[in-house]
Each structure stands twice: as C-alpha cells, then as structure tokens.
mmCIF file with all atom_site columns, C-alpha atoms in Angstrom:
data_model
loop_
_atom_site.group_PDB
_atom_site.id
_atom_site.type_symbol
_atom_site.label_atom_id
_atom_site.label_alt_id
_atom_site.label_comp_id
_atom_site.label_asym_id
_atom_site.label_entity_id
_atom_site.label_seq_id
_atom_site.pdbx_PDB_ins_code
_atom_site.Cartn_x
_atom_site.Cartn_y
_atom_site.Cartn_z
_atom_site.occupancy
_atom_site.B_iso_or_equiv
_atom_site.pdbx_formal_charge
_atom_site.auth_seq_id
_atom_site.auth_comp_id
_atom_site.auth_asym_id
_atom_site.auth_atom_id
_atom_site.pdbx_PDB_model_num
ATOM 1   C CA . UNK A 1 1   ? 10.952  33.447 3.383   1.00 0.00 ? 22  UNK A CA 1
ATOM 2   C CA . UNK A 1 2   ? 7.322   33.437 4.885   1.00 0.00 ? 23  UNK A CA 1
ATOM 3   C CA . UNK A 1 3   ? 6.306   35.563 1.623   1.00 0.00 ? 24  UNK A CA 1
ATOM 4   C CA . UNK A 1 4   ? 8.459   33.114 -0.482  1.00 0.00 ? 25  UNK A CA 1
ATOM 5   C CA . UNK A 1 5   ? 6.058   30.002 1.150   1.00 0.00 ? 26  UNK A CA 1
ATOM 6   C CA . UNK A 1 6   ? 3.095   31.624 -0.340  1.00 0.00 ? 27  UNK A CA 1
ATOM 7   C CA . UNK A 1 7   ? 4.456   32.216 -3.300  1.00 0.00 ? 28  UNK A CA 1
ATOM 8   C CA . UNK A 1 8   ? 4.996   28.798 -4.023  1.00 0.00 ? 29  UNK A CA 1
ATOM 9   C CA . UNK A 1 9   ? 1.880   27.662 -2.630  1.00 0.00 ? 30  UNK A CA 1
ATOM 10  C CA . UNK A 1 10  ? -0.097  29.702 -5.021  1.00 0.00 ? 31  UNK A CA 1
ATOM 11  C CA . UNK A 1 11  ? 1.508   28.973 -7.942  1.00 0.00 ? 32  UNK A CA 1
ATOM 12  C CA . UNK A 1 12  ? 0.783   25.135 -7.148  1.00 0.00 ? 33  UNK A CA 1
ATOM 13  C CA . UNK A 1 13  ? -2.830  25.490 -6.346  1.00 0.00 ? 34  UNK A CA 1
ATOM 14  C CA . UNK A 1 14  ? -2.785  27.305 -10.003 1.00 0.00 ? 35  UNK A CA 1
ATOM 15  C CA . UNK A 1 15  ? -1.180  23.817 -11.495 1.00 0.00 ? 36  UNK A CA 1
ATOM 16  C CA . UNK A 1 16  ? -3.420  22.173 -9.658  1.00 0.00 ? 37  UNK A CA 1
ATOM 17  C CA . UNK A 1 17  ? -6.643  24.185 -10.606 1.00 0.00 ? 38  UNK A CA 1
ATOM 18  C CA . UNK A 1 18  ? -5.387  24.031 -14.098 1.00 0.00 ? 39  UNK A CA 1
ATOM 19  C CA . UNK A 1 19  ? -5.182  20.211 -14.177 1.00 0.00 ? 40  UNK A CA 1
ATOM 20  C CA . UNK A 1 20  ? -8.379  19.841 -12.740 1.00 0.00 ? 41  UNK A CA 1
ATOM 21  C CA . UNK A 1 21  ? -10.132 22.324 -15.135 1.00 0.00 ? 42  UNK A CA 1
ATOM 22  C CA . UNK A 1 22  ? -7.841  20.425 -17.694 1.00 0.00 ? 43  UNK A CA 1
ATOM 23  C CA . UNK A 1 23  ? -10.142 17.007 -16.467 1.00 0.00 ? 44  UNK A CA 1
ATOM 24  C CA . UNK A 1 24  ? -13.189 18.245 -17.401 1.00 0.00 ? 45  UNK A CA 1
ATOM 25  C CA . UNK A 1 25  ? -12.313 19.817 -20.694 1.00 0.00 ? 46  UNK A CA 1
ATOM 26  C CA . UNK A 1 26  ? -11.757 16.045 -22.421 1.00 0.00 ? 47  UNK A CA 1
ATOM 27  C CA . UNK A 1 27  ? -15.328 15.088 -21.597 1.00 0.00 ? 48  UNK A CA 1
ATOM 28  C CA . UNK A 1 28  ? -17.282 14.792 -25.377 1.00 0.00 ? 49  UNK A CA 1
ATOM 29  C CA . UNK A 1 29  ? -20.117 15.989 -26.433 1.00 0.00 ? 50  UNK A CA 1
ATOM 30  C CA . UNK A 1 30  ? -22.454 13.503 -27.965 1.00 0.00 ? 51  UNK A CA 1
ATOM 31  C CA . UNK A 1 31  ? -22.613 13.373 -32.054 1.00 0.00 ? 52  UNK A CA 1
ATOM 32  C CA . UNK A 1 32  ? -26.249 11.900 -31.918 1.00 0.00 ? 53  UNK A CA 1
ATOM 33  C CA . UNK A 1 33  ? -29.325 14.014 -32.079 1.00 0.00 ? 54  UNK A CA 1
ATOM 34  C CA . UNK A 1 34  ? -32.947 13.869 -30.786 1.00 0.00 ? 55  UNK A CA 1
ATOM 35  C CA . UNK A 1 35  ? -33.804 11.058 -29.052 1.00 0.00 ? 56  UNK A CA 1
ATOM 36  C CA . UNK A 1 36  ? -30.797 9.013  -29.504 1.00 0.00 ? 57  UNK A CA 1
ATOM 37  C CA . UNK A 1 37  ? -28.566 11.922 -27.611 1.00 0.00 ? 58  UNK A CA 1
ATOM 38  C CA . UNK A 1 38  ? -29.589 9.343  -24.535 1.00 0.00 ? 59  UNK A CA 1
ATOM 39  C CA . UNK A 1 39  ? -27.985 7.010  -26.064 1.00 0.00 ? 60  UNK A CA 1
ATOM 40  C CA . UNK A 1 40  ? -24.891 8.642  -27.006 1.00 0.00 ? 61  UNK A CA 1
ATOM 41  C CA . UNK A 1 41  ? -24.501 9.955  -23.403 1.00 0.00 ? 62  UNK A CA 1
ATOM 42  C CA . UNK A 1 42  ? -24.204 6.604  -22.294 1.00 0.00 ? 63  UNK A CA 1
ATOM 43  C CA . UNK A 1 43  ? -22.016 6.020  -23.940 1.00 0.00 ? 64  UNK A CA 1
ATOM 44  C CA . UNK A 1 44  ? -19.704 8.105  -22.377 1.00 0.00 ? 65  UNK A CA 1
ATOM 45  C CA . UNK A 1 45  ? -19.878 6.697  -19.107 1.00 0.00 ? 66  UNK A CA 1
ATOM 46  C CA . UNK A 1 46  ? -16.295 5.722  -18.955 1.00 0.00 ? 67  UNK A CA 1
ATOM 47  C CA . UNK A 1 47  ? -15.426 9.523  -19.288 1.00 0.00 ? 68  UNK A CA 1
ATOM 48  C CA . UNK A 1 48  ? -17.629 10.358 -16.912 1.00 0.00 ? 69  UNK A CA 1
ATOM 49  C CA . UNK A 1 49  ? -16.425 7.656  -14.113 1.00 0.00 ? 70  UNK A CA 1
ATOM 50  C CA . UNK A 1 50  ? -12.828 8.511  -15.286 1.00 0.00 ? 71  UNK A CA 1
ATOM 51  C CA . UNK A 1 51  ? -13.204 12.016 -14.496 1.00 0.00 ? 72  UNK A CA 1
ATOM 52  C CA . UNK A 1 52  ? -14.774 11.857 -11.001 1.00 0.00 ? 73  UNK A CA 1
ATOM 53  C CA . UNK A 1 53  ? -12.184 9.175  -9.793  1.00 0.00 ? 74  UNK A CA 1
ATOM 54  C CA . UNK A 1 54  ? -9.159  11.786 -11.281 1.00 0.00 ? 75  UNK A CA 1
ATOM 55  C CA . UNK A 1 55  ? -10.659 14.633 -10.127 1.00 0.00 ? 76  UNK A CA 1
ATOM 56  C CA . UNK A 1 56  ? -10.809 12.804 -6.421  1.00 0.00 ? 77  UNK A CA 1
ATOM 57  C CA . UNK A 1 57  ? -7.282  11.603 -6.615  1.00 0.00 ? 78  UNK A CA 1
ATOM 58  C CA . UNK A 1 58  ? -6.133  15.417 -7.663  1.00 0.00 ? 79  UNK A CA 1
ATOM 59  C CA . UNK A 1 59  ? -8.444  16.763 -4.997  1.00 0.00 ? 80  UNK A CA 1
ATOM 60  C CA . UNK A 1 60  ? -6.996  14.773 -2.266  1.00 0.00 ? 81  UNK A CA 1
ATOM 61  C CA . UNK A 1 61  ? -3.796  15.562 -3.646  1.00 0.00 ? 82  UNK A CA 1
ATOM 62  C CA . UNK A 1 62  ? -3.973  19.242 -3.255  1.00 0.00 ? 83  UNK A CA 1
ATOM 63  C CA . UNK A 1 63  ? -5.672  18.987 0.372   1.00 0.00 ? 84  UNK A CA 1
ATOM 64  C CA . UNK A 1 64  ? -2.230  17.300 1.339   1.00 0.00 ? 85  UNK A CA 1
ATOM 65  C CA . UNK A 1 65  ? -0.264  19.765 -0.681  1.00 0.00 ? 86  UNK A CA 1
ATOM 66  C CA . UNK A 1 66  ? -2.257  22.690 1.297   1.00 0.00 ? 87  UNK A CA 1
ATOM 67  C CA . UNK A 1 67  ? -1.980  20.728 4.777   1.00 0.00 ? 88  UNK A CA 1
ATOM 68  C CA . UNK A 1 68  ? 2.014   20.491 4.375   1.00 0.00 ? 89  UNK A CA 1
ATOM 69  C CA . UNK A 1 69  ? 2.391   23.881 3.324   1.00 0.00 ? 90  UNK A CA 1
ATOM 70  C CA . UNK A 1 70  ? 0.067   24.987 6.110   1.00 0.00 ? 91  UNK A CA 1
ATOM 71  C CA . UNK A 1 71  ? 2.826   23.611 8.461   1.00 0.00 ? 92  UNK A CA 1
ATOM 72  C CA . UNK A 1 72  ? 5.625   25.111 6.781   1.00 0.00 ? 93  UNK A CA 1
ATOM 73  C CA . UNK A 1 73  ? 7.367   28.536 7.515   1.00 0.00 ? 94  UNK A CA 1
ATOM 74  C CA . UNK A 1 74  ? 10.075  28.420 4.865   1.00 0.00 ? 95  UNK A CA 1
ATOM 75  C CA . UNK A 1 75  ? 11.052  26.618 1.158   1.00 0.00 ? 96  UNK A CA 1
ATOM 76  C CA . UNK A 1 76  ? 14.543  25.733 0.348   1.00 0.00 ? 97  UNK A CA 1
ATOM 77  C CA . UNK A 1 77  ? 15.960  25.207 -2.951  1.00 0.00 ? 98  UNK A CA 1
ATOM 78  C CA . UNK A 1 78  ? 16.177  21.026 -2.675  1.00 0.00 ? 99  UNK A CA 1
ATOM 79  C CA . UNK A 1 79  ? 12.114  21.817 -1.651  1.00 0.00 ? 100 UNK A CA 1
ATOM 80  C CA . UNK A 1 80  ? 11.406  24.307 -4.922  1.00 0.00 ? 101 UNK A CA 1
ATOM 81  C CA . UNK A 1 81  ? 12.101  21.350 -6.961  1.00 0.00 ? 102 UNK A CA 1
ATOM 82  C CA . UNK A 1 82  ? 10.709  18.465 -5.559  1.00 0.00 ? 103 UNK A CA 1
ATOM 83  C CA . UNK A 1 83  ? 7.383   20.543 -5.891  1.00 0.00 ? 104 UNK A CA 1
ATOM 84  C CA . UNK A 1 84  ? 8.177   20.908 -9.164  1.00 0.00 ? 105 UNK A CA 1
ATOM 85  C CA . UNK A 1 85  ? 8.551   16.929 -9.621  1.00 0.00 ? 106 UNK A CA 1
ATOM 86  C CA . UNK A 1 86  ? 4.885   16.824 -7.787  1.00 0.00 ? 107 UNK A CA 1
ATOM 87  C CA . UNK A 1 87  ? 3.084   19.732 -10.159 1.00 0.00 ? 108 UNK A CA 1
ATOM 88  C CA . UNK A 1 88  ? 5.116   17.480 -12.996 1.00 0.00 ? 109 UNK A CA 1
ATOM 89  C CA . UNK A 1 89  ? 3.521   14.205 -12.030 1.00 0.00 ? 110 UNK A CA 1
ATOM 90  C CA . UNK A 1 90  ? -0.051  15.874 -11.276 1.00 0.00 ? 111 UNK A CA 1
ATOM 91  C CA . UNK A 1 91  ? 0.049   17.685 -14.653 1.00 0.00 ? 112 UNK A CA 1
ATOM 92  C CA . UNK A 1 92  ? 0.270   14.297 -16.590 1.00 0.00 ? 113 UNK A CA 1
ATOM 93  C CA . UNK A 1 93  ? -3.165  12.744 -14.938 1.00 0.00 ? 114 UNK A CA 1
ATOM 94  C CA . UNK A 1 94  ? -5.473  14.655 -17.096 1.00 0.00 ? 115 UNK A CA 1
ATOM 95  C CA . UNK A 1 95  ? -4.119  12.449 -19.848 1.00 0.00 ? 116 UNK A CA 1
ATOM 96  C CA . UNK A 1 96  ? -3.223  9.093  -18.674 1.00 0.00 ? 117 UNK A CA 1
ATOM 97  C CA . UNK A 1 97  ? -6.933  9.595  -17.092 1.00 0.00 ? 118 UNK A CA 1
ATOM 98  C CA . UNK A 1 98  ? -8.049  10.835 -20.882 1.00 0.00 ? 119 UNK A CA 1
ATOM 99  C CA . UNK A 1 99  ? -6.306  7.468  -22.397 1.00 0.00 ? 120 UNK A CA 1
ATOM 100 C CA . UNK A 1 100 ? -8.420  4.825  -19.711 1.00 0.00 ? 121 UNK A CA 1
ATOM 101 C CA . UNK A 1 101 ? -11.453 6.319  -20.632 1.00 0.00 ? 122 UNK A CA 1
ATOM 102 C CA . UNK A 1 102 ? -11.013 5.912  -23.962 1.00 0.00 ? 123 UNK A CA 1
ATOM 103 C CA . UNK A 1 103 ? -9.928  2.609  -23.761 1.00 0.00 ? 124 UNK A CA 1
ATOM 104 C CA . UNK A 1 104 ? -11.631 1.705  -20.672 1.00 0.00 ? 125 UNK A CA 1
ATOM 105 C CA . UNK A 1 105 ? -14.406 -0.368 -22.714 1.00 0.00 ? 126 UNK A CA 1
ATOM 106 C CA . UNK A 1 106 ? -12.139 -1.534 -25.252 1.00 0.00 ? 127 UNK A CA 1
ATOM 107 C CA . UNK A 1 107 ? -11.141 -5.295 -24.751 1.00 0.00 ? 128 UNK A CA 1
ATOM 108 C CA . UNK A 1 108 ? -7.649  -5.416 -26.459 1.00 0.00 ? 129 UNK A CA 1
ATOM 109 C CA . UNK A 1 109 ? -6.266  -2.310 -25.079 1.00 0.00 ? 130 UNK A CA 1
ATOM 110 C CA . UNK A 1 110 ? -8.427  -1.679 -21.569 1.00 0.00 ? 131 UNK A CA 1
ATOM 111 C CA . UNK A 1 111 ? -5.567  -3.598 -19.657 1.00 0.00 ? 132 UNK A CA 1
ATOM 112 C CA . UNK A 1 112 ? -3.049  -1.846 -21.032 1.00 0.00 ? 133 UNK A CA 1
ATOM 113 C CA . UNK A 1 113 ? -4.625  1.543  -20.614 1.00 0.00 ? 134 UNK A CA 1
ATOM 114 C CA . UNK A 1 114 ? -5.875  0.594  -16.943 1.00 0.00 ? 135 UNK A CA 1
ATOM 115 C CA . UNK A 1 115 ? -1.576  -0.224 -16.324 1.00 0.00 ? 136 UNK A CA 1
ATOM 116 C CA . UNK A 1 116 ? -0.734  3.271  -17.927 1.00 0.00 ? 137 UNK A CA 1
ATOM 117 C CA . UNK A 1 117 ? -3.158  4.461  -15.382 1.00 0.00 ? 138 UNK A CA 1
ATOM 118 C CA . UNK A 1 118 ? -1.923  2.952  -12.060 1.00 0.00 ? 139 UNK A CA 1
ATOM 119 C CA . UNK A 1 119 ? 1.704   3.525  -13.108 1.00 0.00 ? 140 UNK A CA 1
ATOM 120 C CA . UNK A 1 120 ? 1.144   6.806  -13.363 1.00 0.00 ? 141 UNK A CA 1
ATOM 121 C CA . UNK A 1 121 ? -0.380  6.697  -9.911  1.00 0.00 ? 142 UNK A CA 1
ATOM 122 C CA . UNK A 1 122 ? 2.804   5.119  -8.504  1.00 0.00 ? 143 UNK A CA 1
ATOM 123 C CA . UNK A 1 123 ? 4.880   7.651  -9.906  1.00 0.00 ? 144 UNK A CA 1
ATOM 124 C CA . UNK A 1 124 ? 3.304   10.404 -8.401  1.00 0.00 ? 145 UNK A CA 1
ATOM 125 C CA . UNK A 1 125 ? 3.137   8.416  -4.771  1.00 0.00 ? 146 UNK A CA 1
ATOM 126 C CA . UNK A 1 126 ? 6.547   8.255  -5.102  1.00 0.00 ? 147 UNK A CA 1
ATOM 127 C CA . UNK A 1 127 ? 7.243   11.850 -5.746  1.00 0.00 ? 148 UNK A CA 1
ATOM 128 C CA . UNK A 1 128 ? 4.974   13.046 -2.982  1.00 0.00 ? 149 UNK A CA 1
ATOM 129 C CA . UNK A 1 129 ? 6.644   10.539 -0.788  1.00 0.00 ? 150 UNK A CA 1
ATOM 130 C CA . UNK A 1 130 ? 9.478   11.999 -1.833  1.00 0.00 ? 151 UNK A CA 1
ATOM 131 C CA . UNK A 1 131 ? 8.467   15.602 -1.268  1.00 0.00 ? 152 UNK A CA 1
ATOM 132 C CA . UNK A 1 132 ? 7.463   14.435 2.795   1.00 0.00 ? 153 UNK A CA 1
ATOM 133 C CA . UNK A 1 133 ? 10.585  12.557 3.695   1.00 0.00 ? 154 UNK A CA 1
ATOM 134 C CA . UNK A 1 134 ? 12.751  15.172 2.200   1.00 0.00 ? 155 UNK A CA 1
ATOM 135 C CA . UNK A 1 135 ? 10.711  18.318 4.401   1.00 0.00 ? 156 UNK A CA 1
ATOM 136 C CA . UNK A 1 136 ? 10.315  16.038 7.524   1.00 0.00 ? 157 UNK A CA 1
ATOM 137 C CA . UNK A 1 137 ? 13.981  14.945 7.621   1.00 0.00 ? 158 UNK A CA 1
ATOM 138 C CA . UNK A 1 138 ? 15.568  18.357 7.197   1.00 0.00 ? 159 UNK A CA 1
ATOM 139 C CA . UNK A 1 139 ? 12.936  19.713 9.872   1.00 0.00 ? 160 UNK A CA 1
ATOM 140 C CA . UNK A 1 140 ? 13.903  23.500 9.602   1.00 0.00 ? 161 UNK A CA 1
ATOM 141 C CA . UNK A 1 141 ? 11.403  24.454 7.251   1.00 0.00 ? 162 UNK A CA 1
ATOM 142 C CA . UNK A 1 142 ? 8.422   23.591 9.584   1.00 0.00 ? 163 UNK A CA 1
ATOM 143 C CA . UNK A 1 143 ? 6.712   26.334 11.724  1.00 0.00 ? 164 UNK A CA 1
ATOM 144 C CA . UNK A 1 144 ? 8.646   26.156 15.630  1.00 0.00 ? 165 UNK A CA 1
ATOM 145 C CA . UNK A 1 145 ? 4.954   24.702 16.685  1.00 0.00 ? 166 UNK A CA 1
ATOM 146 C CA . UNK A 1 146 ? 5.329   20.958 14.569  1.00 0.00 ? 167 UNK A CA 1
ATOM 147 C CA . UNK A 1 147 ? 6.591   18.038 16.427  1.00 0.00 ? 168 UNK A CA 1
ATOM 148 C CA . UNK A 1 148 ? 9.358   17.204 13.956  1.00 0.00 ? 169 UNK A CA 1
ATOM 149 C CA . UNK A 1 149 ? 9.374   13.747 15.483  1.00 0.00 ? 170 UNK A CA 1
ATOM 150 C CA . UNK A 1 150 ? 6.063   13.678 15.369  1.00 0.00 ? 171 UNK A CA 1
ATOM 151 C CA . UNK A 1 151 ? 5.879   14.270 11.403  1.00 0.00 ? 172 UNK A CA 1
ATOM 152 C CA . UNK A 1 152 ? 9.135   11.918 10.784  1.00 0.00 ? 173 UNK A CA 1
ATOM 153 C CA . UNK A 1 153 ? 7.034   9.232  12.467  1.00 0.00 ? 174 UNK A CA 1
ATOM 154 C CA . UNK A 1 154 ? 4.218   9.422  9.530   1.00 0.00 ? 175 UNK A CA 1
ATOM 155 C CA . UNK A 1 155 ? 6.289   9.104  7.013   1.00 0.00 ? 176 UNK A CA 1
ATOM 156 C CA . UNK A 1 156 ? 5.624   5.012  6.507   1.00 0.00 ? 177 UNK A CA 1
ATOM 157 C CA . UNK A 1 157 ? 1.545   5.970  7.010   1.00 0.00 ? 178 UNK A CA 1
ATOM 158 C CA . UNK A 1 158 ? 2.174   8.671  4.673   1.00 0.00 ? 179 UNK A CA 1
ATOM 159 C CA . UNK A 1 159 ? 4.072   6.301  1.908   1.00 0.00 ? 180 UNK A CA 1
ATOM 160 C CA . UNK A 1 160 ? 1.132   3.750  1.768   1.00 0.00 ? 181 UNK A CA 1
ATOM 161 C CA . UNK A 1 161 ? 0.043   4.649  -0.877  1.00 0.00 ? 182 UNK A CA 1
ATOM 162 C CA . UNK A 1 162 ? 3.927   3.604  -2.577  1.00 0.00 ? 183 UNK A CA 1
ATOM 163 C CA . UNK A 1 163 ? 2.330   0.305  -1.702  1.00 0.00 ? 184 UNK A CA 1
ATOM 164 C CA . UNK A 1 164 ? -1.207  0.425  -2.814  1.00 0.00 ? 185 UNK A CA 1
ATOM 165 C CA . UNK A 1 165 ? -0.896  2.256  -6.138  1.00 0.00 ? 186 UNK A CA 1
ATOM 166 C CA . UNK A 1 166 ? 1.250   -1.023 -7.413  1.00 0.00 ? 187 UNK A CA 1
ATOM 167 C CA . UNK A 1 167 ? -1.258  -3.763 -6.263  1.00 0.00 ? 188 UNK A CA 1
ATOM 168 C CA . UNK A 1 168 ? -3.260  -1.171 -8.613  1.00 0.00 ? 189 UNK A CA 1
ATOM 169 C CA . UNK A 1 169 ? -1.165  -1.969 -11.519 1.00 0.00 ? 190 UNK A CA 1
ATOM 170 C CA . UNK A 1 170 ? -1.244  -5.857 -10.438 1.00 0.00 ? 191 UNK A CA 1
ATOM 171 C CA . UNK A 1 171 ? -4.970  -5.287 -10.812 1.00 0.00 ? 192 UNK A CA 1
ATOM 172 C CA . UNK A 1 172 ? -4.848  -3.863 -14.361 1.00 0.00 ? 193 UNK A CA 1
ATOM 173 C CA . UNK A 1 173 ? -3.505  -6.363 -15.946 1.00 0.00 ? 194 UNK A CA 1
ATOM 174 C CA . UNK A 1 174 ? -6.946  -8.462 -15.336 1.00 0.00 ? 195 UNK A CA 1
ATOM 175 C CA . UNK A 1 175 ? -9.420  -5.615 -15.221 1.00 0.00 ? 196 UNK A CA 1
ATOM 176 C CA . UNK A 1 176 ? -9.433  -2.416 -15.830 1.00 0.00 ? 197 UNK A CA 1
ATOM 177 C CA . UNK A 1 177 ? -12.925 -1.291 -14.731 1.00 0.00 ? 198 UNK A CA 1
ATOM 178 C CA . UNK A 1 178 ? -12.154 -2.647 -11.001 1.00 0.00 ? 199 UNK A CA 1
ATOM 179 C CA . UNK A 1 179 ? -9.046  -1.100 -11.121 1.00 0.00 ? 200 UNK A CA 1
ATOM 180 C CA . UNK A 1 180 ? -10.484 2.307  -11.883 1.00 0.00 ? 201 UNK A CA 1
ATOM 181 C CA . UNK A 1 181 ? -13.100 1.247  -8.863  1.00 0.00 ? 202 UNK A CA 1
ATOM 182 C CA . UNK A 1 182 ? -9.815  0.474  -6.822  1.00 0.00 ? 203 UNK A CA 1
ATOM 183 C CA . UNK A 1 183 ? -8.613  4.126  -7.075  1.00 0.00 ? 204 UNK A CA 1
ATOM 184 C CA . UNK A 1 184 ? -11.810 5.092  -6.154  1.00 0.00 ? 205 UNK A CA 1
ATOM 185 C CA . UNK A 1 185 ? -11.607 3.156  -3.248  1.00 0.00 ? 206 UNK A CA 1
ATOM 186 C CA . UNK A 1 186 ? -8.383  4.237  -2.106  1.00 0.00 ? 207 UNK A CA 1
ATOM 187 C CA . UNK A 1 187 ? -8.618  8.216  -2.928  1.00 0.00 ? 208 UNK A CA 1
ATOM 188 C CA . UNK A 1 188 ? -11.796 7.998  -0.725  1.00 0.00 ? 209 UNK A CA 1
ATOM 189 C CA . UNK A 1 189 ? -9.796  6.210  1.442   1.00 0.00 ? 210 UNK A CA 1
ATOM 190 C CA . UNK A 1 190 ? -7.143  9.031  2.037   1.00 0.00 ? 211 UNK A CA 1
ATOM 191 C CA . UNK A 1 191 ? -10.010 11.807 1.897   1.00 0.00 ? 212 UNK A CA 1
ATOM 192 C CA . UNK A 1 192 ? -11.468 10.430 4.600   1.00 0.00 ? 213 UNK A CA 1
ATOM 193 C CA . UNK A 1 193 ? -8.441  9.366  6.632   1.00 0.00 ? 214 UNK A CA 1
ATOM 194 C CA . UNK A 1 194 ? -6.219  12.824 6.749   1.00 0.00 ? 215 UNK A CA 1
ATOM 195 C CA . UNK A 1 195 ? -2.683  12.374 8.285   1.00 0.00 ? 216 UNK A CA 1
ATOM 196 C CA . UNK A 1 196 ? -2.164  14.715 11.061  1.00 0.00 ? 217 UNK A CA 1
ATOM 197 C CA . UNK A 1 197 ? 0.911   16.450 11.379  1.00 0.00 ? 218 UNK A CA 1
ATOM 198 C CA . UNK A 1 198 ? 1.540   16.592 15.132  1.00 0.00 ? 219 UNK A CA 1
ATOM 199 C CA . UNK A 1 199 ? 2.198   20.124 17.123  1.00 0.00 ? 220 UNK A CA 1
ATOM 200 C CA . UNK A 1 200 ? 4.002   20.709 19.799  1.00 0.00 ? 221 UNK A CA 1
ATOM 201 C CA . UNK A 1 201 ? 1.503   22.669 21.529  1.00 0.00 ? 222 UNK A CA 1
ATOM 202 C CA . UNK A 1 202 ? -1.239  20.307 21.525  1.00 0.00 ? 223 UNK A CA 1
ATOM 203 C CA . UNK A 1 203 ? 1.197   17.747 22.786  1.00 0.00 ? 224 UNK A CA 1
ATOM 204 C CA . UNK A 1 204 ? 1.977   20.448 25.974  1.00 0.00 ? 225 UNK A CA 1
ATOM 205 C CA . UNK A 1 205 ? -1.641  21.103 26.535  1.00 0.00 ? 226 UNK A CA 1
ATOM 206 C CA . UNK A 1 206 ? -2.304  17.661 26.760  1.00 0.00 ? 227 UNK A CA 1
ATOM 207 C CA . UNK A 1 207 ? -0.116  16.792 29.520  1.00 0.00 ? 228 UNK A CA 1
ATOM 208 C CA . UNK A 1 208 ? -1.064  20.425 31.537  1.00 0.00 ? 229 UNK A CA 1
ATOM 209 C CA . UNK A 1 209 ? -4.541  18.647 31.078  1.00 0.00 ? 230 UNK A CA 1
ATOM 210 C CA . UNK A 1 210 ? -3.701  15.948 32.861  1.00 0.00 ? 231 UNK A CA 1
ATOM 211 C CA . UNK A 1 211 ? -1.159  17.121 35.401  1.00 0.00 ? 232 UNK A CA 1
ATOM 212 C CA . UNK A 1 212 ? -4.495  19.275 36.610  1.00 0.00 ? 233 UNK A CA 1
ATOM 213 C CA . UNK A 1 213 ? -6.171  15.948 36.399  1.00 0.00 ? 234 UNK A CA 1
ATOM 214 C CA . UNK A 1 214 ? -3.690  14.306 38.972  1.00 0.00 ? 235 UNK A CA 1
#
C-alpha cells in the first residue's frame, strides 16, 4: 500500500506539471513587428498577470497535495477518487484562467469572466476541503507518527479558503482586475502560511523537554 501511495502521488504531480506547463502554453506571441512589438507586448499584460496569479494558486496547490501525501502511509478507494475530483478541478484552471485574460480588459464581459474565475476557485476549495476532511476523519491512512486529532482540528483553518474564494466571486461582479489582485493576495497568503499537520512525536518530545525542565 506504501508503493500504491507513490503511485498516486506521481501520477498527480504529472496532472499537476501538465496544467502548469498547460498555463504557459496560452500566452501569445505578438502580431506586430519592429518597433511596435513593445507595444503589442503590452498589450498582453493581462496574460501575463493571469498566468503568474494561476500558476501561484496551482503551485500552492500541489505543495499541499505533496504535504498531505507526505503524511500518508496508505490510499483507499473513497481517497483514489476524491484525488481524482482535485486533478479534475485543477485541470480546468488553465482555461477559466485563459478566458479572464482574455476578457480581463474587456468592459462588457470582464465581470463575467472575473465570476467564471472565482467560481472556479470555489469549486476546487471545496474539493480539496473535501479531500482533507474525508483523510482526517477516517484517520487510518496517516503514517502511526500524525496526531489524528491534531489534523481533525485544522480542518476549519484548512477550509478558509471555502470562505474566501466566494467573497472572490462577490468581488467580480464589480471588478475584475482587483479580483484577480485578490487571488493574488490570498494564494500568497496560503504560500506563506503552511498548515502543519501535527506529529505525535514532536508532541512527546515536547513534554520530555519540559519534564527535564521541571
């Protein structure tokens, strides 16, 4: 089952490298020629800001993906498919992200890309959430070192972002270039600010520590 974990692990970082490559493939190159090719590139800012903030979102995405897996020691069936529901949801990004940056300028249809966007975003919050609640309440799949307690009590720090992706779509409907700056703000957020899952033998050196302290 240990071999089985990897298995599955590898052939999500290969969605996920695949969806990121995926990202950089829809960025244009310029018509114009000479000195206006300035100009053109410009003019494909949007695709350019629209690519770092996916590319951050999938990043942090796969960093959690690789820290749970880290922890785990086994996959079940139930588990098999909610990753598949993740890799699902992540696939999708390089298009939704593909639609706001062609829109993202556009006054008419910039809102309505910009909700297409975030919605996606809530989707896949959902999913992951999904995905944690379902390995943290069955328990057996983690290595014997995790604190299942530990990792059942981050689930509502883990499902934040269930609550920040919507405010996200709230946003859109009034502007989309903020709301592409407020998934900026919040993937930096969670690359920054890494959920630990607890272990049981840092809890048990801890309080050796301070029984020697006493």
């Amino acid at each position: 089952m240990e071999q089985e974990t990897n298995r599955v692990e590898a052939f999500s970082d290969g969605v996920f490298a695949i969806v990121i490559t995926i990202l950089v493939l829809e960025l244009k190159v310029p018509e114009e020629q000479g000195s206006e090719l300035w100009h053109g590139l410009w003019q494909q800012w949007p695709h350019y800001a629209a690519y770092i903030v996916s590319f951050l979102i999938i990043g942090v995405m796969w960093v959690n993906h690789h820290t749970i897996f880290s922890h785990l020691k086994r996959v079940d069936r139930p588990l098999l498919f909610l990753n598949l529901l993740v890799l699902m949801v992540v696939s999708v990004i390089p298009y939704t992200t593909n639609v706001l940056a062609e829109h993202l300028t556009d006054g008419k249809s910039a809102n309505v890309a910009a909700i297409l966007y975030s919605a996606w975003t809530v989707v896949y919050a959902l999913a992951f959430l999904a995905f944690w609640w379902y390995v943290t309440k069955v328990g057996h799949l983690f290595h014997e070192t995790v604190d299942k307690e530990g990792a059942r009590a981050t689930r509502v720090r883990f499902g934040l972002g269930a609550v920040a992706y919507p405010l996200t779509v709230v946003l859109s409907f009034f502007s989309a270039p903020l709301t592409l700056v407020a998934h900026f703000l919040i993937a930096l957020y969670y690359a920054a600010n890494q959920i630990p899952i607890p272990l049981v033998v840092e809890e048990e050196r801890l309080e050796s520590a301070s029984d020697l302290r006493k």
